[in-house]
PDB file of C-alpha atoms in Angstrom:
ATOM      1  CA  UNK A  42     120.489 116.512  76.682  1.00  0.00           C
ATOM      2  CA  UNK A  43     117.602 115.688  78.372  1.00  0.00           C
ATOM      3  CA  UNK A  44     117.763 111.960  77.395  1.00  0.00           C
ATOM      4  CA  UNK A  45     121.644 112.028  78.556  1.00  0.00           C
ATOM      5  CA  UNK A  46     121.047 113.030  82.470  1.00  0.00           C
ATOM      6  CA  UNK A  47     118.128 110.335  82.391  1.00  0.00           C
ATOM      7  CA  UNK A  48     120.790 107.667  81.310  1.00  0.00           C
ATOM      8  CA  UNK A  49     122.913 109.134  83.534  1.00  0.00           C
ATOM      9  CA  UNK A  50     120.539 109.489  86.684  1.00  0.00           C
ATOM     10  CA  UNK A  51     119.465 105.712  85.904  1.00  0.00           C
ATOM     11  CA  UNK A  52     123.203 103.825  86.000  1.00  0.00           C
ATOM     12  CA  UNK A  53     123.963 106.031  89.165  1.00  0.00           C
ATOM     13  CA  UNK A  54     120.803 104.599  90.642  1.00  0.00           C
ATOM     14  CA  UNK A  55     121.729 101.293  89.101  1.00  0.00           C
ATOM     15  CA  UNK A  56     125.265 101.426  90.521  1.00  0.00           C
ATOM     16  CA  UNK A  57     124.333 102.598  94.183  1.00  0.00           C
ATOM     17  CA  UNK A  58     121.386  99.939  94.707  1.00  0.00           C
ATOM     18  CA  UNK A  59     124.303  97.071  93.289  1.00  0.00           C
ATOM     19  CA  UNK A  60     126.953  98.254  95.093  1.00  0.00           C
ATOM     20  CA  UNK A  61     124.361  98.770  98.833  1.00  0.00           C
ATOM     21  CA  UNK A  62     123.129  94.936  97.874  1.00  0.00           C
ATOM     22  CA  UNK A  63     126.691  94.143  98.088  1.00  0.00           C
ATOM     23  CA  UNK A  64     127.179  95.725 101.556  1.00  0.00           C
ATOM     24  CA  UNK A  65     123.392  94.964 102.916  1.00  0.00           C
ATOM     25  CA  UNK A  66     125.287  91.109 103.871  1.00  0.00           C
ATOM     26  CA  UNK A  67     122.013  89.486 101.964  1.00  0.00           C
ATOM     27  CA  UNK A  68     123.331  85.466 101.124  1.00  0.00           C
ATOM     28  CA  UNK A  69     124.235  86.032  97.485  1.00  0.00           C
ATOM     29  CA  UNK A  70     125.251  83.049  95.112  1.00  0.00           C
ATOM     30  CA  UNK A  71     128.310  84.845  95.157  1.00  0.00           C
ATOM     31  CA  UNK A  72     129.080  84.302  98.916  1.00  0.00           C
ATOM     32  CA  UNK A  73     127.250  81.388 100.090  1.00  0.00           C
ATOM     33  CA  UNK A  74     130.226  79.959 100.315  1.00  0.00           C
ATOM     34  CA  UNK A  75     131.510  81.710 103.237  1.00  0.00           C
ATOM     35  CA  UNK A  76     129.248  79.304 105.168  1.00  0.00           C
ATOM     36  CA  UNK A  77     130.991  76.334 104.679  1.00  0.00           C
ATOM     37  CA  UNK A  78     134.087  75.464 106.415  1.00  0.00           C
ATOM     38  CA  UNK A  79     133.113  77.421 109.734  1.00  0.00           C
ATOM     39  CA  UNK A  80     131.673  76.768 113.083  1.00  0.00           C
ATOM     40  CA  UNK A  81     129.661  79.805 113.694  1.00  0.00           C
ATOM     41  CA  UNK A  82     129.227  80.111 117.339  1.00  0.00           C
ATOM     42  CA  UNK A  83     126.501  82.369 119.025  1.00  0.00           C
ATOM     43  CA  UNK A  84     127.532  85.058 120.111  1.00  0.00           C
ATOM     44  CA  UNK A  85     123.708  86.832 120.573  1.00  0.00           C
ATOM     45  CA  UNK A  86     120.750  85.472 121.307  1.00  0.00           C
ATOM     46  CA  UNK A  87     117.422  87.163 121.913  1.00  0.00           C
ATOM     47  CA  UNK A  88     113.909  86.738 122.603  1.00  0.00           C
ATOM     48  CA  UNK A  89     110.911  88.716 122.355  1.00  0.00           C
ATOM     49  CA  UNK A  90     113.044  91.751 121.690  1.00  0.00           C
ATOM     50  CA  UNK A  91     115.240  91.159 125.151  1.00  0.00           C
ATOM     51  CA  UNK A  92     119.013  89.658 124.884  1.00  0.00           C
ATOM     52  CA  UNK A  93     118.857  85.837 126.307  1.00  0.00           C
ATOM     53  CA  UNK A  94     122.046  84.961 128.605  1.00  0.00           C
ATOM     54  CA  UNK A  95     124.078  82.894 126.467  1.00  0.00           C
ATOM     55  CA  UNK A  96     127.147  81.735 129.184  1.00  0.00           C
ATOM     56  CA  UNK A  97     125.487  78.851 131.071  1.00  0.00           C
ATOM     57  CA  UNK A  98     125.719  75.091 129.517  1.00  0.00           C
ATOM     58  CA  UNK A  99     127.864  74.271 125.967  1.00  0.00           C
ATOM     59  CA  UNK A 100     128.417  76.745 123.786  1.00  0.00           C
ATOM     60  CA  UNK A 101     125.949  76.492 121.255  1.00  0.00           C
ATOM     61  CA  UNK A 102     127.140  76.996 117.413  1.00  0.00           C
ATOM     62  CA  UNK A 103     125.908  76.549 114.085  1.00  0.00           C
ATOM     63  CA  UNK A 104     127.350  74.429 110.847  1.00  0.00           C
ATOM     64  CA  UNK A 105     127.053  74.159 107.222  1.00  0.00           C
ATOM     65  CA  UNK A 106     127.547  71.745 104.644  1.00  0.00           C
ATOM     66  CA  UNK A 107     127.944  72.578 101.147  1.00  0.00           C
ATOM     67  CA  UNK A 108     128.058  68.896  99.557  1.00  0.00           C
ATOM     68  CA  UNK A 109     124.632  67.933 101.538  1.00  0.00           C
ATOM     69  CA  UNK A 110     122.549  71.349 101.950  1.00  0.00           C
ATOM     70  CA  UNK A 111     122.380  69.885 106.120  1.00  0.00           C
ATOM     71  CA  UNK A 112     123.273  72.018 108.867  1.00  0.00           C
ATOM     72  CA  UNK A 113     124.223  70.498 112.250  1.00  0.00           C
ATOM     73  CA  UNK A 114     125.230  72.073 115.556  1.00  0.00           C
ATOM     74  CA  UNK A 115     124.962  72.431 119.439  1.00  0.00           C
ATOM     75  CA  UNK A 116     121.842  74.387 120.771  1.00  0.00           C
ATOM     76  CA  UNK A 117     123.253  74.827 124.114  1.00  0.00           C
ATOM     77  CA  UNK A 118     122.642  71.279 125.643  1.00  0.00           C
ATOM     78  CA  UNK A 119     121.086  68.746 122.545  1.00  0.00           C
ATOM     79  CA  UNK A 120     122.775  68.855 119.336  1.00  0.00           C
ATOM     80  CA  UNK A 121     120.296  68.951 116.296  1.00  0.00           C
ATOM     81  CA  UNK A 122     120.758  68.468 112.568  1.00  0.00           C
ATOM     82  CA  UNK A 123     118.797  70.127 109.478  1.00  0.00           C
ATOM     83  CA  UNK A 124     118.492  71.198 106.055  1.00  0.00           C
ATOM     84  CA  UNK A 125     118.400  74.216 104.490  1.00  0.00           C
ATOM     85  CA  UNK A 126     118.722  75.681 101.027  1.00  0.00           C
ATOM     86  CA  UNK A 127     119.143  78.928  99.166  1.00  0.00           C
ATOM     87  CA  UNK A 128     116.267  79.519  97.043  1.00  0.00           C
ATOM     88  CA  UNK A 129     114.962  83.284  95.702  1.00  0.00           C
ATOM     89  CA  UNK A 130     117.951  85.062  96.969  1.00  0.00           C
ATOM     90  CA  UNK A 131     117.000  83.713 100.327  1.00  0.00           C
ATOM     91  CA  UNK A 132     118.344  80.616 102.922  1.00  0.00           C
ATOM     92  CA  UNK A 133     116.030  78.690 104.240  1.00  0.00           C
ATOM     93  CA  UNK A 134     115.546  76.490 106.888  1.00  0.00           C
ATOM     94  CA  UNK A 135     113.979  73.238 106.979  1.00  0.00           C
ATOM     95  CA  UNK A 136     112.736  71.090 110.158  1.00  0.00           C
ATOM     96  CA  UNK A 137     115.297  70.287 112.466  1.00  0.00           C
ATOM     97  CA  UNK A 138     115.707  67.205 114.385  1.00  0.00           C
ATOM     98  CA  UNK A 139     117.856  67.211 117.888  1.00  0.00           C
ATOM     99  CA  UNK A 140     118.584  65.338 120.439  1.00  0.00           C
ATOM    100  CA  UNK A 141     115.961  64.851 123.924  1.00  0.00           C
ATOM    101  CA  UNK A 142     118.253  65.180 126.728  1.00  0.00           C
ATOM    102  CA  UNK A 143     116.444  67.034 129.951  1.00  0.00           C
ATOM    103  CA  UNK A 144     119.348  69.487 130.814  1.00  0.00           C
ATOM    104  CA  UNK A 145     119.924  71.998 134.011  1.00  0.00           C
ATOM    105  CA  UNK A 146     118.308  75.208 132.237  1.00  0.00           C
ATOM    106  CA  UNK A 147     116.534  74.676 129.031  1.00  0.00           C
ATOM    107  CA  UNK A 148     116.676  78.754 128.485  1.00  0.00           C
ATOM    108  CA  UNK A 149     119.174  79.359 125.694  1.00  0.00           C
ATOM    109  CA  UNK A 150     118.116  75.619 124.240  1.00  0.00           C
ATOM    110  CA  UNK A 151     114.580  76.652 123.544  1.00  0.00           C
ATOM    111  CA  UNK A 152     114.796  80.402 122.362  1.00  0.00           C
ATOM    112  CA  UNK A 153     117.534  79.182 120.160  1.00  0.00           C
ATOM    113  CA  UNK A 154     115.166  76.189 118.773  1.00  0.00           C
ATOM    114  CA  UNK A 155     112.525  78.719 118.387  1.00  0.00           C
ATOM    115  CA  UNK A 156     114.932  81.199 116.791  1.00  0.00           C
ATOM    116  CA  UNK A 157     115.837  78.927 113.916  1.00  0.00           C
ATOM    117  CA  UNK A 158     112.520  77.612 113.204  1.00  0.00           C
ATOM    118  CA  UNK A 159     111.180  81.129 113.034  1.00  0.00           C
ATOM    119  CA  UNK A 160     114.072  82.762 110.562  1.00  0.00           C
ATOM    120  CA  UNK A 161     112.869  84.240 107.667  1.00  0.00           C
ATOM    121  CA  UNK A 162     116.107  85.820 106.588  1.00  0.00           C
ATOM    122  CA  UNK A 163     119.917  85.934 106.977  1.00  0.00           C
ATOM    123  CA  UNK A 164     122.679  88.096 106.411  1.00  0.00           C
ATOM    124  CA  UNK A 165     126.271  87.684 106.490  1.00  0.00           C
ATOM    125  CA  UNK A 166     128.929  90.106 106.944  1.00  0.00           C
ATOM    126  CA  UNK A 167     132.424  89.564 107.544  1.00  0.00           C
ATOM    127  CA  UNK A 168     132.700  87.486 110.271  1.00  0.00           C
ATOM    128  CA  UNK A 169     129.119  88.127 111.779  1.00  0.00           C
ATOM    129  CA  UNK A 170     126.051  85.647 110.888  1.00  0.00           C
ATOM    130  CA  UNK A 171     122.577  86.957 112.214  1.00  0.00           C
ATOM    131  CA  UNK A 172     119.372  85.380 111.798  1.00  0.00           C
ATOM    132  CA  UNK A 173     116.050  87.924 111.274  1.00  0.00           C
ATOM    133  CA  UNK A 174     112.457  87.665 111.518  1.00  0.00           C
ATOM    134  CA  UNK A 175     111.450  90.240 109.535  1.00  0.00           C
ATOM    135  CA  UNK A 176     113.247  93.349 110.847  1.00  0.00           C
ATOM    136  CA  UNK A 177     113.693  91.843 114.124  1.00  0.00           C
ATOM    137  CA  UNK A 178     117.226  90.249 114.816  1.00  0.00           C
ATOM    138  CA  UNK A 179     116.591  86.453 116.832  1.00  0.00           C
ATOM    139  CA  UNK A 180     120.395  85.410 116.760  1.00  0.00           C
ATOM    140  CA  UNK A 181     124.037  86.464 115.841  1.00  0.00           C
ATOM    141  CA  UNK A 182     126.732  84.132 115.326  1.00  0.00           C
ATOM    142  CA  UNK A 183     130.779  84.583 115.116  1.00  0.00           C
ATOM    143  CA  UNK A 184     133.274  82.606 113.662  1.00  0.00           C
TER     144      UNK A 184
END
């Protein structure tokens, strides 16, 4: 009996911590390919724990490609380009390269810059991107 409600008590555990992974919106094999195909535009931005205002210059957004591992986008003024890869259950970043153009407020440019050079993780759910460093969210993006 005993051995019975330890089986038990184990695939219960086992079932809840598979089924909260599914919900947690880590980047899983199984739906890094939600990335691709979408311009994921930001819809959040913050820095040092404060919300940056995101409505003056372009629109900044983000995009993936699957055939390349590059990303590409608009950080408010310059556009920039990038790879990144999915490696132990995690996406990654690489160095980014962007444009130099001196534009009327740098603001949303540079936290955003700083933003993706400093993610450590990302999670995706539904139609919501965010960007992390550590516990602390840097970025959100829409489709």
């Amino acid at each position: 009996m005993k051995s019975k409600l330890s089986f038990f008590l184990l695939l219960t555990f086992t079932l809840f911590n598979c089924s909260s992974m599914k919900n947690s919106g880590l980047i899983t094999p199984e739906n890094i390919a939600q990335l691709f195909g979408n311009k994921w535009n930001l819809s959040q931005l913050m820095q040092n724990g404060s919300p940056v205002d995101i409505s003056k210059g372009k629109p900044a957004f983000l995009e993936f490609s699957k055939d390349d591992s590059r990303m590409s986008g608009s950080l408010g003024c310059n556009n920039f380009t990038g790879a990144y890869k999915f490696e132990e259950g995690k996406l990654k970043f690489g160095p980014l390269a962007s444009t130099k153009m001196m534009c009327p407020d740098m603001g949303v440019e540079d936290a955003l810059s700083k933003a993706l050079t400093e993610t450590t993780d990302v999670k995706m759910k539904g139609e919501k991107l965010q960007l992390f460093k550590g516990s602390d969210l840097l970025a959100s993006f829409s489709k």
